[in-house]
Amino acid sequence: MQIVVPDDFKHLYVVDKEHPVVKIPAEVLRQKALEVTKLTKKTQFLLDDMARIMRRANGVGLAAPQIGILQRIVVIAPEGMRPTALINPRVVKMTGEQIGQEGCLSIPGLYGDVKRALYVEVEATDRKGRELTFELEGMPARIVQHEIDHLDGVLFIDKVIYETLHWVDPSLPHPDEE
């Protein structure tokens, strides 16, 4: 799907030192990320940077390709959960169904409904190299599925219910939050 950014939203598509999240149509967002084979100090710095960048952008998840790094790493921070790094995450079980609104730090201002599994089990390595299984339901399950899609070059606009797409300036209060 080709996205045409309205003029009123082009200011959100700046990529610089203050705004390091890569935006569409950057090719890196459509590439498959590589497995992480060794945890190094550089990996630890990357995880810290990703958590910081995600917080500064008011996001709840960030995948390494979104900052131009083709590694299978995501950081998620659903409400009430501290930022959690998942290295080489893979969904091993999914059940149920939910439809909910999604947006993306790499496509700022565009939102739409996406069908996802309600519950997922994800196997991943944590920042200390431990193999863990995460069981997530509801919004946390949605977030991790969205971020793992990034690792395969898939964006939410590839799965969106097209009729629900709409533009909202993320710097303005959302009507549901007033």
PDB file of C-alpha atoms in Angstrom:
ATOM      1  CA  MET A   1       0.000   0.000   0.000  1.00  0.00           C
ATOM      2  CA  GLN A   2       1.357   3.388  -1.008  1.00  0.00           C
ATOM      3  CA  ILE A   3       0.859   6.073   1.659  1.00  0.00           C
ATOM      4  CA  VAL A   4       0.643   9.712   0.636  1.00  0.00           C
ATOM      5  CA  VAL A   5       1.425  11.890   3.637  1.00  0.00           C
ATOM      6  CA  PRO A   6      -0.843  14.960   3.822  1.00  0.00           C
ATOM      7  CA  ASP A   7       1.019  18.282   3.912  1.00  0.00           C
ATOM      8  CA  ASP A   8      -0.263  18.938   7.458  1.00  0.00           C
ATOM      9  CA  PHE A   9       1.604  15.814   8.650  1.00  0.00           C
ATOM     10  CA  LYS A  10       4.918  16.134   6.774  1.00  0.00           C
ATOM     11  CA  HIS A  11       6.566  17.786   9.789  1.00  0.00           C
ATOM     12  CA  LEU A  12       6.151  14.433  11.611  1.00  0.00           C
ATOM     13  CA  TYR A  13       8.287  12.672   8.980  1.00  0.00           C
ATOM     14  CA  VAL A  14      11.568  14.378   9.833  1.00  0.00           C
ATOM     15  CA  VAL A  15      14.418  11.981  10.673  1.00  0.00           C
ATOM     16  CA  ASP A  16      17.355  13.555  12.502  1.00  0.00           C
ATOM     17  CA  LYS A  17      19.285  13.277  15.757  1.00  0.00           C
ATOM     18  CA  GLU A  18      16.258  14.463  17.733  1.00  0.00           C
ATOM     19  CA  HIS A  19      13.879  12.190  15.790  1.00  0.00           C
ATOM     20  CA  PRO A  20      15.844   8.995  15.011  1.00  0.00           C
ATOM     21  CA  VAL A  21      12.881   6.756  14.143  1.00  0.00           C
ATOM     22  CA  VAL A  22      12.999   5.842  10.438  1.00  0.00           C
ATOM     23  CA  LYS A  23       9.833   6.758   8.535  1.00  0.00           C
ATOM     24  CA  ILE A  24       8.139   5.299   5.453  1.00  0.00           C
ATOM     25  CA  PRO A  25       9.135   4.837   2.649  1.00  0.00           C
ATOM     26  CA  ALA A  26      12.619   3.913   3.997  1.00  0.00           C
ATOM     27  CA  GLU A  27      13.664   0.572   2.491  1.00  0.00           C
ATOM     28  CA  VAL A  28      14.958  -0.766   5.824  1.00  0.00           C
ATOM     29  CA  LEU A  29      11.337  -0.987   7.015  1.00  0.00           C
ATOM     30  CA  ARG A  30      10.608  -3.557   4.297  1.00  0.00           C
ATOM     31  CA  GLN A  31      13.649  -5.789   4.867  1.00  0.00           C
ATOM     32  CA  LYS A  32      13.895  -8.943   6.964  1.00  0.00           C
ATOM     33  CA  ALA A  33      16.020  -8.484  10.088  1.00  0.00           C
ATOM     34  CA  LEU A  34      18.856 -10.885  10.917  1.00  0.00           C
ATOM     35  CA  GLU A  35      19.067 -13.176  13.958  1.00  0.00           C
ATOM     36  CA  VAL A  36      21.237 -11.922  16.799  1.00  0.00           C
ATOM     37  CA  THR A  37      23.908 -14.595  17.276  1.00  0.00           C
ATOM     38  CA  LYS A  38      25.911 -13.026  20.084  1.00  0.00           C
ATOM     39  CA  LEU A  39      25.048 -10.577  22.862  1.00  0.00           C
ATOM     40  CA  THR A  40      27.741  -7.914  23.165  1.00  0.00           C
ATOM     41  CA  LYS A  41      28.196  -4.573  24.899  1.00  0.00           C
ATOM     42  CA  LYS A  42      27.068  -3.016  21.632  1.00  0.00           C
ATOM     43  CA  THR A  43      23.810  -5.031  21.912  1.00  0.00           C
ATOM     44  CA  GLN A  44      23.287  -3.738  25.463  1.00  0.00           C
ATOM     45  CA  PHE A  45      23.811  -0.132  24.306  1.00  0.00           C
ATOM     46  CA  LEU A  46      21.350  -0.720  21.457  1.00  0.00           C
ATOM     47  CA  LEU A  47      18.703  -2.043  23.877  1.00  0.00           C
ATOM     48  CA  ASP A  48      19.140   1.008  26.120  1.00  0.00           C
ATOM     49  CA  ASP A  49      18.966   3.351  23.115  1.00  0.00           C
ATOM     50  CA  MET A  50      15.826   1.649  21.819  1.00  0.00           C
ATOM     51  CA  ALA A  51      14.063   2.010  25.182  1.00  0.00           C
ATOM     52  CA  ARG A  52      15.072   5.689  25.375  1.00  0.00           C
ATOM     53  CA  ILE A  53      14.010   6.421  21.778  1.00  0.00           C
ATOM     54  CA  MET A  54      10.677   4.632  22.286  1.00  0.00           C
ATOM     55  CA  ARG A  55       9.918   6.643  25.448  1.00  0.00           C
ATOM     56  CA  ARG A  56      10.885   9.971  23.833  1.00  0.00           C
ATOM     57  CA  ALA A  57       8.579   9.189  20.911  1.00  0.00           C
ATOM     58  CA  ASN A  58       5.730   8.239  23.303  1.00  0.00           C
ATOM     59  CA  GLY A  59       5.671   4.743  21.835  1.00  0.00           C
ATOM     60  CA  VAL A  60       4.756   1.403  23.409  1.00  0.00           C
ATOM     61  CA  GLY A  61       7.008  -0.662  21.173  1.00  0.00           C
ATOM     62  CA  LEU A  62      10.000  -0.296  18.881  1.00  0.00           C
ATOM     63  CA  ALA A  63      11.779  -2.713  16.561  1.00  0.00           C
ATOM     64  CA  ALA A  64      15.457  -2.335  15.632  1.00  0.00           C
ATOM     65  CA  PRO A  65      14.682  -1.830  11.898  1.00  0.00           C
ATOM     66  CA  GLN A  66      12.762   1.309  12.924  1.00  0.00           C
ATOM     67  CA  ILE A  67      16.076   2.884  13.859  1.00  0.00           C
ATOM     68  CA  GLY A  68      17.817   1.505  10.783  1.00  0.00           C
ATOM     69  CA  ILE A  69      19.302  -1.636  12.357  1.00  0.00           C
ATOM     70  CA  LEU A  70      18.449  -4.975  10.737  1.00  0.00           C
ATOM     71  CA  GLN A  71      18.593  -7.117  13.879  1.00  0.00           C
ATOM     72  CA  ARG A  72      15.784  -9.221  15.362  1.00  0.00           C
ATOM     73  CA  ILE A  73      15.329  -7.066  18.470  1.00  0.00           C
ATOM     74  CA  VAL A  74      12.204  -5.396  19.826  1.00  0.00           C
ATOM     75  CA  VAL A  75      11.458  -3.418  22.949  1.00  0.00           C
ATOM     76  CA  ILE A  76       7.891  -3.341  24.239  1.00  0.00           C
ATOM     77  CA  ALA A  77       6.371  -1.288  27.039  1.00  0.00           C
ATOM     78  CA  PRO A  78       2.621  -1.815  27.324  1.00  0.00           C
ATOM     79  CA  GLU A  79       0.937   0.369  29.935  1.00  0.00           C
ATOM     80  CA  GLY A  80       1.912  -0.801  33.423  1.00  0.00           C
ATOM     81  CA  MET A  81       4.957  -2.727  32.183  1.00  0.00           C
ATOM     82  CA  ARG A  82       8.525  -1.479  32.179  1.00  0.00           C
ATOM     83  CA  PRO A  83      10.355  -1.585  28.840  1.00  0.00           C
ATOM     84  CA  THR A  84      11.212  -5.195  28.035  1.00  0.00           C
ATOM     85  CA  ALA A  85      13.735  -6.232  25.388  1.00  0.00           C
ATOM     86  CA  LEU A  86      13.027  -9.332  23.316  1.00  0.00           C
ATOM     87  CA  ILE A  87      15.916 -10.665  21.244  1.00  0.00           C
ATOM     88  CA  ASN A  88      15.096 -13.056  18.379  1.00  0.00           C
ATOM     89  CA  PRO A  89      11.413 -13.168  19.411  1.00  0.00           C
ATOM     90  CA  ARG A  90       9.138 -15.725  17.788  1.00  0.00           C
ATOM     91  CA  VAL A  91       5.463 -16.389  18.302  1.00  0.00           C
ATOM     92  CA  VAL A  92       5.007 -20.053  19.237  1.00  0.00           C
ATOM     93  CA  LYS A  93       1.285 -19.982  20.028  1.00  0.00           C
ATOM     94  CA  MET A  94      -1.593 -17.674  19.212  1.00  0.00           C
ATOM     95  CA  THR A  95      -5.265 -17.956  20.041  1.00  0.00           C
ATOM     96  CA  GLY A  96      -8.374 -15.836  19.885  1.00  0.00           C
ATOM     97  CA  GLU A  97      -8.966 -12.700  17.902  1.00  0.00           C
ATOM     98  CA  GLN A  98      -9.097  -8.989  18.596  1.00  0.00           C
ATOM     99  CA  ILE A  99      -9.601  -5.981  16.363  1.00  0.00           C
ATOM    100  CA  GLY A 100      -8.161  -2.709  17.549  1.00  0.00           C
ATOM    101  CA  GLN A 101      -6.631   0.551  16.443  1.00  0.00           C
ATOM    102  CA  GLU A 102      -2.925   0.693  15.716  1.00  0.00           C
ATOM    103  CA  GLY A 103      -0.491   3.380  14.749  1.00  0.00           C
ATOM    104  CA  CYS A 104       3.243   3.249  14.162  1.00  0.00           C
ATOM    105  CA  LEU A 105       6.197   5.458  15.037  1.00  0.00           C
ATOM    106  CA  SER A 106       7.412   4.917  11.455  1.00  0.00           C
ATOM    107  CA  ILE A 107       4.084   6.144  10.011  1.00  0.00           C
ATOM    108  CA  PRO A 108       3.223   8.990  12.405  1.00  0.00           C
ATOM    109  CA  GLY A 109      -0.311  10.305  12.316  1.00  0.00           C
ATOM    110  CA  LEU A 110      -1.899   7.374  10.473  1.00  0.00           C
ATOM    111  CA  TYR A 111      -4.141   4.980  12.412  1.00  0.00           C
ATOM    112  CA  GLY A 112      -6.416   2.088  11.576  1.00  0.00           C
ATOM    113  CA  ASP A 113      -7.947  -1.129  12.879  1.00  0.00           C
ATOM    114  CA  VAL A 114      -5.975  -4.369  12.616  1.00  0.00           C
ATOM    115  CA  LYS A 115      -7.063  -7.933  13.390  1.00  0.00           C
ATOM    116  CA  ARG A 116      -4.582  -9.729  15.673  1.00  0.00           C
ATOM    117  CA  ALA A 117      -4.495 -12.764  17.960  1.00  0.00           C
ATOM    118  CA  LEU A 118      -5.901 -12.045  21.419  1.00  0.00           C
ATOM    119  CA  TYR A 119      -3.294 -14.212  23.174  1.00  0.00           C
ATOM    120  CA  VAL A 120       0.270 -15.070  22.174  1.00  0.00           C
ATOM    121  CA  GLU A 121       3.161 -17.004  23.606  1.00  0.00           C
ATOM    122  CA  VAL A 122       6.480 -15.588  22.512  1.00  0.00           C
ATOM    123  CA  GLU A 123       9.859 -17.222  22.981  1.00  0.00           C
ATOM    124  CA  ALA A 124      12.800 -14.841  23.080  1.00  0.00           C
ATOM    125  CA  THR A 125      16.163 -14.214  24.648  1.00  0.00           C
ATOM    126  CA  ASP A 126      16.331 -11.459  27.253  1.00  0.00           C
ATOM    127  CA  ARG A 127      19.130  -8.915  27.569  1.00  0.00           C
ATOM    128  CA  LYS A 128      21.087 -11.307  29.814  1.00  0.00           C
ATOM    129  CA  GLY A 129      20.955 -14.133  27.275  1.00  0.00           C
ATOM    130  CA  ARG A 130      18.270 -16.177  29.049  1.00  0.00           C
ATOM    131  CA  GLU A 131      15.672 -18.008  26.952  1.00  0.00           C
ATOM    132  CA  LEU A 132      12.235 -16.972  28.207  1.00  0.00           C
ATOM    133  CA  THR A 133       8.614 -17.497  27.234  1.00  0.00           C
ATOM    134  CA  PHE A 134       6.292 -14.513  27.502  1.00  0.00           C
ATOM    135  CA  GLU A 135       2.518 -15.001  27.667  1.00  0.00           C
ATOM    136  CA  LEU A 136       0.719 -11.873  26.538  1.00  0.00           C
ATOM    137  CA  GLU A 137      -2.952 -11.058  26.139  1.00  0.00           C
ATOM    138  CA  GLY A 138      -4.932  -8.077  24.880  1.00  0.00           C
ATOM    139  CA  MET A 139      -2.963  -4.893  24.203  1.00  0.00           C
ATOM    140  CA  PRO A 140       0.462  -6.373  25.134  1.00  0.00           C
ATOM    141  CA  ALA A 141      -0.213  -9.224  22.656  1.00  0.00           C
ATOM    142  CA  ARG A 142      -1.140  -6.657  19.983  1.00  0.00           C
ATOM    143  CA  ILE A 143       2.036  -4.670  20.614  1.00  0.00           C
ATOM    144  CA  VAL A 144       4.393  -7.658  20.408  1.00  0.00           C
ATOM    145  CA  GLN A 145       2.742  -8.930  17.201  1.00  0.00           C
ATOM    146  CA  HIS A 146       3.085  -5.466  15.638  1.00  0.00           C
ATOM    147  CA  GLU A 147       6.777  -5.261  16.592  1.00  0.00           C
ATOM    148  CA  ILE A 148       7.620  -8.805  15.452  1.00  0.00           C
ATOM    149  CA  ASP A 149       5.984  -7.960  12.104  1.00  0.00           C
ATOM    150  CA  HIS A 150       8.564  -5.159  11.749  1.00  0.00           C
ATOM    151  CA  LEU A 151      11.325  -7.774  11.954  1.00  0.00           C
ATOM    152  CA  ASP A 152       9.910  -9.371   8.803  1.00  0.00           C
ATOM    153  CA  GLY A 153       9.408  -6.099   6.915  1.00  0.00           C
ATOM    154  CA  VAL A 154       5.654  -6.068   7.556  1.00  0.00           C
ATOM    155  CA  LEU A 155       3.909  -2.823   8.530  1.00  0.00           C
ATOM    156  CA  PHE A 156       0.480  -2.436  10.125  1.00  0.00           C
ATOM    157  CA  ILE A 157      -0.771  -0.873   6.882  1.00  0.00           C
ATOM    158  CA  ASP A 158      -0.267  -4.298   5.260  1.00  0.00           C
ATOM    159  CA  LYS A 159      -2.854  -5.811   7.621  1.00  0.00           C
ATOM    160  CA  VAL A 160      -5.122  -2.853   8.299  1.00  0.00           C
ATOM    161  CA  ILE A 161      -8.847  -2.858   7.636  1.00  0.00           C
ATOM    162  CA  TYR A 162      -8.498  -0.268   4.879  1.00  0.00           C
ATOM    163  CA  GLU A 163     -11.779   1.560   5.521  1.00  0.00           C
ATOM    164  CA  THR A 164     -10.643   2.407   9.073  1.00  0.00           C
ATOM    165  CA  LEU A 165      -7.479   4.291   8.075  1.00  0.00           C
ATOM    166  CA  HIS A 166      -7.471   7.902   9.243  1.00  0.00           C
ATOM    167  CA  TRP A 167      -5.024  10.707  10.028  1.00  0.00           C
ATOM    168  CA  VAL A 168      -4.779  12.281  13.490  1.00  0.00           C
ATOM    169  CA  ASP A 169      -1.993  14.596  14.630  1.00  0.00           C
ATOM    170  CA  PRO A 170      -0.426  12.675  17.554  1.00  0.00           C
ATOM    171  CA  SER A 171       0.555  15.955  19.237  1.00  0.00           C
ATOM    172  CA  LEU A 172      -3.114  16.908  19.656  1.00  0.00           C
ATOM    173  CA  PRO A 173      -5.296  15.417  22.406  1.00  0.00           C
ATOM    174  CA  HIS A 174      -7.161  12.363  21.146  1.00  0.00           C
ATOM    175  CA  PRO A 175     -10.973  12.793  21.316  1.00  0.00           C
ATOM    176  CA  ASP A 176     -11.199   9.676  23.540  1.00  0.00           C
ATOM    177  CA  GLU A 177      -8.734  11.198  26.031  1.00  0.00           C
ATOM    178  CA  GLU A 178     -10.523  14.496  26.669  1.00  0.00           C
TER     179      GLU A 178
END
